[in-house]
Structure formats: structure tokens, C-alpha cells
């Protein structure tokens, strides 16, 4: 199963929004 899952990280100190997307697969 190669399902791309994205998780968003919020910084409480600076208020920066970080979006990290990763693809779960053999090529990852």
C-alpha cells in the first residue's frame, strides 16, 4: 500500500505552519 500521508506541524512559539508530506512506499 503506497498511501501518501501528510501531517501538519504548528509551532507554538513562532506561529509557523509546517506541512510535511511523505509517501509510504518502497521508494520512500
mmCIF file of C-alpha atoms in Angstrom, residues 2-4 6 9-10 12 17 19-20 23 25 27-28:
data_model
loop_
_atom_site.group_PDB
_atom_site.id
_atom_site.type_symbol
_atom_site.label_atom_id
_atom_site.label_comp_id
_atom_site.label_asym_id
_atom_site.label_seq_id
_atom_site.Cartn_x
_atom_site.Cartn_y
_atom_site.Cartn_z
ATOM 1 C CA UNK A 2 1.569 3.231 -1.167
ATOM 2 C CA UNK A 3 -0.565 5.846 0.518
ATOM 3 C CA UNK A 4 0.749 9.398 0.876
ATOM 4 C CA UNK A 6 0.536 14.353 5.263
ATOM 5 C CA UNK A 9 3.077 20.759 12.460
ATOM 6 C CA UNK A 10 2.267 24.023 14.172
ATOM 7 C CA UNK A 12 3.545 27.460 19.238
ATOM 8 C CA UNK A 17 2.895 26.463 9.864
ATOM 9 C CA UNK A 19 3.393 20.950 6.199
ATOM 10 C CA UNK A 20 5.305 17.734 5.704
ATOM 11 C CA UNK A 23 4.884 8.861 0.711
ATOM 12 C CA UNK A 25 6.301 3.051 -0.242
ATOM 13 C CA UNK A 27 10.769 4.186 -2.992
ATOM 14 C CA UNK A 28 10.432 6.212 0.192
#
